Amino acid sequence: MSTLVTSVKAPAIDASQREQLESAWRNKPGIAEWFSVTTHQAIGKRYIVTAFIFLLLGGIEALFMRLQLAAPENTLLGPVRYNQMFTMHGTTMMFLFAVPVMEGMGVYLVPLMLGTRNVAFPRLNAFGYWIYLAGGLLLYGAALTNTLPDAGWFAYPPLSGPNFSPGKGVDVWAQMITFTEISAMCVAVELIVTILRMRAPGMSLNRMPMFCWSMLVQSFMIIFAMPAVMVASTVFLLNDRTIGTHFVNPAEGGDPLLYQHLFWFFGHPEVYIIFLPALGMISSILETHSRRGVFGYPALVLSLVGNGFVAFGLWVHHMFATGLPQIGEAYFTAASMMIAITSGVQIFCWLATLWTGRLQLTAAMHFIFGFIFIFVIGGMTGVMLASIPLDLQVHDTYFVVAHFHYVLIGGALFPLFGAFHYWFPKFTGRMIDEKLGKIAFWILFFGFNLTFFPMHIAGLHGMTRRIYTYAAEMGWGQTNLLATAGAITIAFGGVIFIVNVLRSLSRGARADTNPWEAGTLEWAADSPPANYNFVNLPLITARYPLWTERSERGIVVGMRNDRREVLITTLMDAEPHHRSVLPGSSIWPFLTALGFSIGLVGSVAAFYWYYIASVLGMIGLIGWFWPRQPLDIKP
Amino acid sequence: MKRAVLGSLAASTAFAQQSALDAAGPNAYRIKLLGAVFLVLLGLIFLIVIALALIPLARRHRGIEQEPLEQRNQPSQLTERKLAGSVGAATVITVLILFGLVIISVVAGKTVSGPSNRANALVIEITGNQWWWAVRYANDDASRIAVTANELHIPVGRPVMIRGTSNDVIHSFWVPSLQGKRDLIPSHVTTDWIQADRPGRFRGQCAEFCGLQHAHMALWVVAEPAEQFEAWLTHQLQAAIPPSEPVKQRGQQVFLNSGCVLCHAIQGTTAAGQVGPDLTHFASRLTIAAGTLANNKGNLAGWIADPQNIKAGTHMATIPVKSEDVQPLLEYMETLQ
Amino acid sequence: MRLLAVGCCLIALAACQRERRDLRPSPTSLAVFGSAGRESELQPGGAQPDLNVTNPYQGSAAAIAEGQRLFSWYNCAGCHANGGGAIGPPLIKEEWTYGGEPANLFDTIVKGRPNGMPSWGGRIPEYQIWQIVAFVRSLNNKEPKSATPARNDTIQQDPGALLPKSGGGVTK
């Protein structure tokens, strides 16, 4: 091993070194290259932009729902369209927006924060994105042919079975899940390996940024949770619908509750999969804008890990009304309340950080405060829902709708928007307009509460979920009108945010590498980062490398810069282990994804397309894994 | 304090038709009480957390105007220790509060899950269908099994066991004023206990998404004093009285000669369809089409003429009735008290 | 660009028939004894043009599913089981005594047939008869495979009323 890791004073950047890196990590122009890119910044950005488009589509679906419900006995949408609308809204938001956007942020930021040049499996990264895109195109392409699923985002059988959901809509839904879950698992696998084996030397686990911890726990959760939904939707439901099995057909010995158990075994961790990266984002933003390291790092890490474990023990709280034995249900009450402890500890640590920090109230910080307000309300209603008697009154009513929007939007979306404002200079090289950002925040905050707070009341007053209309004498008209007004306000706030982004992209002030004077490594890279992230890989001696004295910062020397080389380090203490060559651009991930996608999309129509998927996918994988001599790997 | 909270919540129920806050039975009342305890306690916690979050904003060390700020603020060991103590204490308090909430939930859950004295219970079997409720009053004596649809009558003050299942997809039986909900799952039999402590009419609604007309699958529970209930039940056991007037007899002929009899049953006639709601005492019910329309001639005419207009997707067939037969048919349906 | 638009239109047409949900039957299909029910081709007043009677619900997945339900609810299964036949002839076959085209099936259901097939005309409205026809055709693989459900939920007879028919209550 000829790599020397030393704490020499960081020398002036060697121009020829930079040139070598530029050429080794270059993404050539042209359309063929665009399909072959494997650099994590590009793929991360693709995830984020695509997910954002799905957010807008899901928001439009929500607006339609709210417009229909604004008045009693409204005729904007009939039952067919309304059922399709709420199914698409839930499916889009949960599968096509929330998880992929967090993955995208992870894919972009984690290598930067860890002080390495790319994720562990760049081609798998690209493959994951193309599969995700294919899944989204499947669902919305089906929308173009009026083949919309309408059994809800959870598609309980027997309603979603072949008898009660005729046509191909639910088949499309079930197969789309395959795509999004494969994509999530690809990213999970590569992030785990990146975080555990590719950290900069000296970045022992207790020096790793909180965001990386949250992505690590989230990735493990994905690996354990996603297979459950693939089994429920693809093996059970899709086979029942297409090849005549009876897994979840009650009339012939199957059990609809089996589906529910498996679905919610995934479904509950799913919301924590969405939530955990946001927790990491909050820590990052909060510590920088409080100008101190976040308080209670060990407690925060343990809470994250605890959150990840306990989240797998809660799923029956979605099934309290199904008549399961009381003693069993009581266990899930206890677990569902206990998870408030792990979230609570994190909030206490952040409050402690706020109390002893020197606060900078940027737009990102506004979103953090918004998170605290909204998420704590959602957490409180969550504790109420954990109690079985209370849940039996408000389950499947708008009270639950209010609760989960409070925790998901407050707990994930607001931190995400804060993250967009915070990392905008890093992603784009321009400063985002703070004033417009704060205006967008206030409109979103006000609109959100106007939309969802009245829903608590509507739910307590008996308004059930998934109803396309209601009679005037029910007395729900006023609260629904308020909620619709709020929804329009949210849309307005979203528009302002988009305007802000577009304006700042073209006219924002140029950002230097560390406009917030933050402490973590991503702020040492250029804004936006070069494909290779850092000219010299850093040596880490503290939790906040950029807050250490310049004289104490070290670099890694001895790496080759004429090819895509990264340093693999040990798991606990990140001592250098060996150098690894990463592949450059490759068309094979795209072709493999294309092959599988063609087959899986076709399988909705006829079973033999699975064979086509196998053959085409196998061709792609052969090309992908075609053996090459390591030293011949060209960038 | 508790009463003030409950009172203000109850006041806001004045306009609502099916409200969990309008408790008319012991179970719903206990749940409401539990909810109030949760609300007050958790509301207080929320206010404390928000205050703790907002106070730092009011303190002096903030703002970019405070340049030059050192790049990183490092509180002293003492401060960090104090913070650790506070966070630790807050965590312990949280654990204790949550533990307490778990205990009172489990206790309340046991109480509302069934009465202590079940000897005198009335048993009603509810079968969910797309999109109506089949109601059957169980009885060891087969001659006293009453069958009706979309409406339950129960005696005040007596526990009622609802045994539920479904004929097709998963539904959920929910009458907010009386009790939490219970899913009706095909191939399972679930049980729920309701009890009304005052007479009245309480609306319920299906609470599990069951297809196109999930929005229009409601039911009414009529709680009445015991003698009235017994009279009602006895009346339900009787067959329909044959009509005496010619117009109504003509109406009966129209009914029996059309497709109605393929799905509906009227005791005392040859109509014995098992697919749709039993119509023997149809006119005595409050609503048509599972709570969708008030039960009067005009609405009935509209429902028979074009069910899809009212409940798009309903499985009720659109049976063409000749215009001269409509009135007699409606008059006949009105006799089915 | 134009190719893309044409492509989109073609794709949009692809699922039109299968995903159709005609919740409300058109007034003409409510009429009893449609013109397919005639026994004789001779009509007064000169030759009438041949009416080509097609099933308006052909290829519609929702109609086939409803036909499946009606097949059970109107107790077709009582004689024909689930298509295999019991005391009545099977409905999955190549040789149909009275013809297996949709118009023939409609005829059979409306008019009844000798030796036990009831005449459902005047009871079951026309549009529902067409739905049942679509279902029977789907049993014979004459409907598009994509619109045909892969299986029936209930293969066994008499799936309803899973609660015990006997009492079990305590009231007097």
mmCIF file of C-alpha atoms in Angstrom, chain A residues 41-315:
data_model
loop_
_atom_site.group_PDB
_atom_site.id
_atom_site.type_symbol
_atom_site.label_atom_id
_atom_site.label_comp_id
_atom_site.label_asym_id
_atom_site.label_seq_id
_atom_site.Cartn_x
_atom_site.Cartn_y
_atom_site.Cartn_z
ATOM 1 C CA GLN A 41 -24.214 14.541 -7.892
ATOM 2 C CA ALA A 42 -25.937 14.123 -11.244
ATOM 3 C CA ILE A 43 -27.978 11.145 -10.108
ATOM 4 C CA GLY A 44 -28.887 12.812 -6.851
ATOM 5 C CA LYS A 45 -30.117 15.857 -8.713
ATOM 6 C CA ARG A 46 -32.158 13.684 -11.053
ATOM 7 C CA TYR A 47 -33.832 11.986 -8.106
ATOM 8 C CA ILE A 48 -34.653 15.338 -6.529
ATOM 9 C CA VAL A 49 -36.009 16.963 -9.681
ATOM 10 C CA THR A 50 -38.068 13.908 -10.669
ATOM 11 C CA ALA A 51 -39.445 13.553 -7.155
ATOM 12 C CA PHE A 52 -40.334 17.217 -7.125
ATOM 13 C CA ILE A 53 -42.316 16.819 -10.329
ATOM 14 C CA PHE A 54 -44.220 13.987 -8.675
ATOM 15 C CA LEU A 55 -44.790 16.229 -5.678
ATOM 16 C CA LEU A 56 -46.453 18.744 -7.964
ATOM 17 C CA LEU A 57 -48.575 16.044 -9.602
ATOM 18 C CA GLY A 58 -49.598 14.700 -6.215
ATOM 19 C CA GLY A 59 -50.410 18.218 -5.127
ATOM 20 C CA ILE A 60 -52.651 18.726 -8.131
ATOM 21 C CA GLU A 61 -54.470 15.523 -7.270
ATOM 22 C CA ALA A 62 -54.898 16.808 -3.732
ATOM 23 C CA LEU A 63 -56.266 20.087 -5.021
ATOM 24 C CA PHE A 64 -58.845 18.235 -7.075
ATOM 25 C CA MET A 65 -59.894 16.287 -4.005
ATOM 26 C CA ARG A 66 -60.153 19.403 -1.924
ATOM 27 C CA LEU A 67 -62.138 21.226 -4.597
ATOM 28 C CA GLN A 68 -64.577 18.322 -4.753
ATOM 29 C CA LEU A 69 -64.984 18.255 -0.971
ATOM 30 C CA ALA A 70 -65.222 22.011 -0.538
ATOM 31 C CA ALA A 71 -69.009 21.921 -0.691
ATOM 32 C CA PRO A 72 -71.468 19.219 0.270
ATOM 33 C CA GLU A 73 -72.858 17.150 -2.607
ATOM 34 C CA ASN A 74 -70.452 18.727 -5.023
ATOM 35 C CA THR A 75 -70.348 17.368 -8.562
ATOM 36 C CA LEU A 76 -66.828 18.195 -9.676
ATOM 37 C CA LEU A 77 -65.657 14.607 -9.364
ATOM 38 C CA GLY A 78 -67.873 11.546 -9.339
ATOM 39 C CA PRO A 79 -67.045 8.490 -7.255
ATOM 40 C CA VAL A 80 -64.981 6.842 -9.979
ATOM 41 C CA ARG A 81 -62.691 9.817 -10.496
ATOM 42 C CA TYR A 82 -62.498 10.733 -6.823
ATOM 43 C CA ASN A 83 -61.455 7.236 -5.848
ATOM 44 C CA GLN A 84 -58.794 7.327 -8.534
ATOM 45 C CA MET A 85 -57.690 10.752 -7.368
ATOM 46 C CA PHE A 86 -57.067 9.844 -3.756
ATOM 47 C CA THR A 87 -55.400 6.599 -4.764
ATOM 48 C CA MET A 88 -53.054 8.462 -7.086
ATOM 49 C CA HIS A 89 -52.405 11.177 -4.506
ATOM 50 C CA GLY A 90 -51.415 8.727 -1.799
ATOM 51 C CA THR A 91 -49.422 6.496 -4.126
ATOM 52 C CA THR A 92 -47.574 9.389 -5.740
ATOM 53 C CA MET A 93 -46.706 11.065 -2.486
ATOM 54 C CA MET A 94 -45.639 7.965 -0.609
ATOM 55 C CA PHE A 95 -43.885 5.961 -3.303
ATOM 56 C CA LEU A 96 -42.897 8.439 -5.986
ATOM 57 C CA PHE A 97 -42.071 11.536 -3.973
ATOM 58 C CA ALA A 98 -41.294 11.088 -0.326
ATOM 59 C CA VAL A 99 -38.860 8.171 -0.354
ATOM 60 C CA PRO A 100 -37.086 9.080 -3.622
ATOM 61 C CA VAL A 101 -36.520 12.689 -2.648
ATOM 62 C CA MET A 102 -34.873 11.625 0.581
ATOM 63 C CA GLU A 103 -32.819 9.092 -1.357
ATOM 64 C CA GLY A 104 -31.815 11.823 -3.741
ATOM 65 C CA MET A 105 -30.674 14.100 -0.955
ATOM 66 C CA GLY A 106 -28.755 11.208 0.532
ATOM 67 C CA VAL A 107 -27.133 10.213 -2.727
ATOM 68 C CA TYR A 108 -26.026 13.792 -3.292
ATOM 69 C CA LEU A 109 -24.883 14.732 0.183
ATOM 70 C CA VAL A 110 -23.540 11.577 1.792
ATOM 71 C CA PRO A 111 -20.339 11.219 -0.249
ATOM 72 C CA LEU A 112 -19.676 14.928 0.214
ATOM 73 C CA MET A 113 -20.183 14.704 3.947
ATOM 74 C CA LEU A 114 -18.028 11.623 4.238
ATOM 75 C CA GLY A 115 -15.124 13.072 2.280
ATOM 76 C CA THR A 116 -15.162 10.651 -0.603
ATOM 77 C CA ARG A 117 -15.689 10.966 -4.302
ATOM 78 C CA ASN A 118 -18.734 8.840 -5.136
ATOM 79 C CA VAL A 119 -21.061 6.251 -3.691
ATOM 80 C CA ALA A 120 -19.858 2.683 -3.382
ATOM 81 C CA PHE A 121 -21.698 1.315 -6.414
ATOM 82 C CA PRO A 122 -22.066 4.065 -8.993
ATOM 83 C CA ARG A 123 -23.705 1.934 -11.644
ATOM 84 C CA LEU A 124 -26.200 0.515 -9.164
ATOM 85 C CA ASN A 125 -26.986 4.113 -8.268
ATOM 86 C CA ALA A 126 -27.793 4.915 -11.881
ATOM 87 C CA PHE A 127 -29.821 1.725 -12.242
ATOM 88 C CA GLY A 128 -31.850 2.624 -9.175
ATOM 89 C CA TYR A 129 -32.768 5.963 -10.667
ATOM 90 C CA TRP A 130 -33.845 4.549 -14.027
ATOM 91 C CA ILE A 131 -35.988 1.891 -12.350
ATOM 92 C CA TYR A 132 -37.641 4.576 -10.217
ATOM 93 C CA LEU A 133 -38.320 6.683 -13.280
ATOM 94 C CA ALA A 134 -39.774 3.667 -15.064
ATOM 95 C CA GLY A 135 -42.129 3.021 -12.174
ATOM 96 C CA GLY A 136 -43.350 6.590 -12.182
ATOM 97 C CA LEU A 137 -43.807 6.510 -15.943
ATOM 98 C CA LEU A 138 -45.747 3.255 -15.618
ATOM 99 C CA LEU A 139 -48.210 4.766 -13.193
ATOM 100 C CA TYR A 140 -48.691 8.033 -15.027
ATOM 101 C CA GLY A 141 -48.574 6.400 -18.419
ATOM 102 C CA ALA A 142 -51.443 4.249 -17.230
ATOM 103 C CA ALA A 143 -53.177 7.458 -16.249
ATOM 104 C CA LEU A 144 -53.028 8.469 -19.887
ATOM 105 C CA THR A 145 -54.886 5.287 -20.852
ATOM 106 C CA ASN A 146 -57.531 5.669 -18.148
ATOM 107 C CA THR A 147 -56.050 2.674 -16.345
ATOM 108 C CA LEU A 148 -55.950 4.311 -12.956
ATOM 109 C CA PRO A 149 -55.880 2.359 -9.717
ATOM 110 C CA ASP A 150 -58.792 3.244 -7.480
ATOM 111 C CA ALA A 151 -58.513 0.999 -4.448
ATOM 112 C CA GLY A 152 -56.531 3.384 -2.272
ATOM 113 C CA TRP A 153 -52.754 3.657 -1.882
ATOM 114 C CA PHE A 154 -52.876 0.576 0.337
ATOM 115 C CA ALA A 155 -55.248 -1.458 -1.862
ATOM 116 C CA TYR A 156 -56.809 -3.781 0.697
ATOM 117 C CA PRO A 157 -58.177 -7.001 -0.689
ATOM 118 C CA PRO A 158 -60.836 -8.208 -1.330
ATOM 119 C CA LEU A 159 -61.692 -4.739 -2.664
ATOM 120 C CA SER A 160 -58.479 -4.716 -4.681
ATOM 121 C CA GLY A 161 -58.932 -8.306 -5.779
ATOM 122 C CA PRO A 162 -60.031 -9.405 -9.244
ATOM 123 C CA ASN A 163 -63.727 -9.431 -8.394
ATOM 124 C CA PHE A 164 -64.109 -5.944 -7.000
ATOM 125 C CA SER A 165 -61.476 -4.001 -8.908
ATOM 126 C CA PRO A 166 -61.950 -5.030 -12.508
ATOM 127 C CA GLY A 167 -59.576 -3.812 -15.146
ATOM 128 C CA LYS A 168 -55.862 -3.251 -14.962
ATOM 129 C CA GLY A 169 -55.674 -0.270 -12.641
ATOM 130 C CA VAL A 170 -54.738 -2.141 -9.497
ATOM 131 C CA ASP A 171 -52.366 -4.375 -11.489
ATOM 132 C CA VAL A 172 -50.525 -1.245 -12.565
ATOM 133 C CA TRP A 173 -50.376 -0.095 -8.962
ATOM 134 C CA ALA A 174 -49.048 -3.415 -7.703
ATOM 135 C CA GLN A 175 -46.375 -3.607 -10.364
ATOM 136 C CA MET A 176 -45.322 -0.003 -9.856
ATOM 137 C CA ILE A 177 -44.490 -0.921 -6.293
ATOM 138 C CA THR A 178 -41.952 -3.400 -7.626
ATOM 139 C CA PHE A 179 -40.125 -0.597 -9.415
ATOM 140 C CA THR A 180 -40.030 1.838 -6.551
ATOM 141 C CA GLU A 181 -39.021 -0.764 -4.017
ATOM 142 C CA ILE A 182 -36.170 -2.085 -6.154
ATOM 143 C CA SER A 183 -34.979 1.483 -6.562
ATOM 144 C CA ALA A 184 -35.125 2.170 -2.848
ATOM 145 C CA MET A 185 -33.248 -1.000 -2.020
ATOM 146 C CA CYS A 186 -30.518 -0.187 -4.537
ATOM 147 C CA VAL A 187 -29.926 3.164 -2.921
ATOM 148 C CA ALA A 188 -30.138 1.659 0.551
ATOM 149 C CA VAL A 189 -27.489 -0.936 -0.220
ATOM 150 C CA GLU A 190 -25.083 1.525 -1.747
ATOM 151 C CA LEU A 191 -25.525 4.084 1.002
ATOM 152 C CA ILE A 192 -24.886 1.522 3.716
ATOM 153 C CA VAL A 193 -21.660 0.415 2.084
ATOM 154 C CA THR A 194 -20.594 3.982 1.367
ATOM 155 C CA ILE A 195 -21.247 5.081 4.922
ATOM 156 C CA LEU A 196 -19.621 2.072 6.528
ATOM 157 C CA ARG A 197 -16.568 1.658 4.290
ATOM 158 C CA MET A 198 -15.851 4.855 2.392
ATOM 159 C CA ARG A 199 -15.553 7.492 5.055
ATOM 160 C CA ALA A 200 -12.504 9.736 4.975
ATOM 161 C CA PRO A 201 -9.683 8.387 7.127
ATOM 162 C CA GLY A 202 -10.080 9.474 10.723
ATOM 163 C CA MET A 203 -13.843 9.840 10.466
ATOM 164 C CA SER A 204 -14.659 7.255 13.084
ATOM 165 C CA LEU A 205 -18.330 6.525 13.529
ATOM 166 C CA ASN A 206 -18.638 9.012 16.361
ATOM 167 C CA ARG A 207 -17.360 11.779 14.114
ATOM 168 C CA MET A 208 -19.823 11.107 11.336
ATOM 169 C CA PRO A 209 -22.401 13.821 10.578
ATOM 170 C CA MET A 210 -25.916 13.239 11.888
ATOM 171 C CA PHE A 211 -27.338 13.255 8.380
ATOM 172 C CA CYS A 212 -25.175 10.279 7.479
ATOM 173 C CA TRP A 213 -26.320 8.465 10.606
ATOM 174 C CA SER A 214 -29.926 9.060 9.648
ATOM 175 C CA MET A 215 -29.305 7.797 6.109
ATOM 176 C CA LEU A 216 -27.576 4.720 7.528
ATOM 177 C CA VAL A 217 -30.453 3.807 9.809
ATOM 178 C CA GLN A 218 -32.973 4.616 7.105
ATOM 179 C CA SER A 219 -31.176 2.381 4.631
ATOM 180 C CA PHE A 220 -31.247 -0.561 7.016
ATOM 181 C CA MET A 221 -34.929 0.059 7.567
ATOM 182 C CA ILE A 222 -35.541 0.007 3.831
ATOM 183 C CA ILE A 223 -33.841 -3.342 3.478
ATOM 184 C CA PHE A 224 -36.025 -4.888 6.148
ATOM 185 C CA ALA A 225 -39.295 -3.199 5.288
ATOM 186 C CA MET A 226 -39.499 -3.065 1.509
ATOM 187 C CA PRO A 227 -39.556 -6.818 0.889
ATOM 188 C CA ALA A 228 -42.738 -7.043 2.959
ATOM 189 C CA VAL A 229 -44.647 -4.750 0.635
ATOM 190 C CA MET A 230 -43.242 -6.463 -2.414
ATOM 191 C CA VAL A 231 -44.560 -9.754 -1.097
ATOM 192 C CA ALA A 232 -47.929 -8.265 -0.186
ATOM 193 C CA SER A 233 -48.480 -6.396 -3.418
ATOM 194 C CA THR A 234 -46.696 -8.522 -5.975
ATOM 195 C CA VAL A 235 -46.741 -12.049 -4.651
ATOM 196 C CA PHE A 236 -50.112 -11.977 -2.932
ATOM 197 C CA LEU A 237 -52.251 -9.365 -4.588
ATOM 198 C CA LEU A 238 -50.878 -9.360 -8.100
ATOM 199 C CA ASN A 239 -50.863 -13.137 -8.352
ATOM 200 C CA ASP A 240 -54.388 -13.308 -6.966
ATOM 201 C CA ARG A 241 -55.417 -10.871 -9.657
ATOM 202 C CA THR A 242 -53.544 -12.323 -12.594
ATOM 203 C CA ILE A 243 -52.908 -16.026 -12.147
ATOM 204 C CA GLY A 244 -55.741 -17.161 -9.936
ATOM 205 C CA THR A 245 -54.084 -17.722 -6.565
ATOM 206 C CA HIS A 246 -56.074 -17.289 -3.349
ATOM 207 C CA PHE A 247 -53.515 -15.854 -0.938
ATOM 208 C CA VAL A 248 -55.794 -13.094 0.264
ATOM 209 C CA ASN A 249 -59.130 -14.357 -0.990
ATOM 210 C CA PRO A 250 -61.295 -15.011 2.039
ATOM 211 C CA ALA A 251 -63.876 -17.083 0.198
ATOM 212 C CA GLU A 252 -61.376 -19.781 -0.620
ATOM 213 C CA GLY A 253 -59.265 -19.914 2.512
ATOM 214 C CA GLY A 254 -57.046 -16.891 2.108
ATOM 215 C CA ASP A 255 -57.073 -14.051 4.587
ATOM 216 C CA PRO A 256 -57.344 -10.351 3.887
ATOM 217 C CA LEU A 257 -55.726 -9.701 7.246
ATOM 218 C CA LEU A 258 -52.562 -11.406 6.031
ATOM 219 C CA TYR A 259 -52.254 -8.701 3.424
ATOM 220 C CA GLN A 260 -52.856 -6.013 6.013
ATOM 221 C CA HIS A 261 -50.201 -7.367 8.332
ATOM 222 C CA LEU A 262 -47.581 -7.542 5.599
ATOM 223 C CA PHE A 263 -48.532 -4.208 4.121
ATOM 224 C CA TRP A 264 -48.372 -2.396 7.408
ATOM 225 C CA PHE A 265 -45.206 -4.208 8.448
ATOM 226 C CA PHE A 266 -43.806 -2.182 5.584
ATOM 227 C CA GLY A 267 -46.186 0.760 5.896
ATOM 228 C CA HIS A 268 -45.274 1.836 9.330
ATOM 229 C CA PRO A 269 -41.498 1.737 8.885
ATOM 230 C CA GLU A 270 -42.135 3.474 5.564
ATOM 231 C CA VAL A 271 -43.172 6.665 7.269
ATOM 232 C CA TYR A 272 -40.070 6.523 9.428
ATOM 233 C CA ILE A 273 -38.025 5.838 6.321
ATOM 234 C CA ILE A 274 -39.379 9.145 5.078
ATOM 235 C CA PHE A 275 -38.937 10.860 8.408
ATOM 236 C CA LEU A 276 -35.442 9.814 9.439
ATOM 237 C CA PRO A 277 -33.458 11.653 6.748
ATOM 238 C CA ALA A 278 -35.415 14.751 7.665
ATOM 239 C CA LEU A 279 -34.179 14.356 11.235
ATOM 240 C CA GLY A 280 -30.647 14.314 9.903
ATOM 241 C CA MET A 281 -31.337 17.422 7.858
ATOM 242 C CA ILE A 282 -32.665 19.200 10.919
ATOM 243 C CA SER A 283 -29.532 18.431 12.871
ATOM 244 C CA SER A 284 -27.367 19.745 10.046
ATOM 245 C CA ILE A 285 -29.295 22.959 9.583
ATOM 246 C CA LEU A 286 -29.777 23.575 13.272
ATOM 247 C CA GLU A 287 -26.179 23.158 14.242
ATOM 248 C CA THR A 288 -24.908 25.443 11.522
ATOM 249 C CA HIS A 289 -27.412 28.189 12.197
ATOM 250 C CA SER A 290 -26.895 27.929 15.936
ATOM 251 C CA ARG A 291 -23.183 28.068 15.352
ATOM 252 C CA ARG A 292 -22.510 25.164 17.666
ATOM 253 C CA GLY A 293 -22.318 21.451 17.285
ATOM 254 C CA VAL A 294 -25.676 19.871 17.906
ATOM 255 C CA PHE A 295 -26.130 18.989 21.574
ATOM 256 C CA GLY A 296 -26.154 15.389 22.660
ATOM 257 C CA TYR A 297 -24.630 13.673 19.670
ATOM 258 C CA PRO A 298 -24.593 10.228 21.333
ATOM 259 C CA ALA A 299 -28.197 10.621 22.469
ATOM 260 C CA LEU A 300 -29.249 11.700 18.996
ATOM 261 C CA VAL A 301 -27.516 8.750 17.375
ATOM 262 C CA LEU A 302 -28.995 6.289 19.837
ATOM 263 C CA SER A 303 -32.425 7.829 19.323
ATOM 264 C CA LEU A 304 -32.114 7.441 15.581
ATOM 265 C CA VAL A 305 -31.133 3.808 15.938
ATOM 266 C CA GLY A 306 -33.842 3.236 18.521
ATOM 267 C CA ASN A 307 -36.355 4.865 16.218
ATOM 268 C CA GLY A 308 -35.315 2.502 13.469
ATOM 269 C CA PHE A 309 -35.811 -0.568 15.633
ATOM 270 C CA VAL A 310 -38.989 0.437 17.426
ATOM 271 C CA ALA A 311 -40.607 1.485 14.150
ATOM 272 C CA PHE A 312 -40.817 -2.187 13.212
ATOM 273 C CA GLY A 313 -42.887 -2.986 16.259
ATOM 274 C CA LEU A 314 -45.821 -0.658 15.640
ATOM 275 C CA TRP A 315 -47.626 -1.877 12.586
#
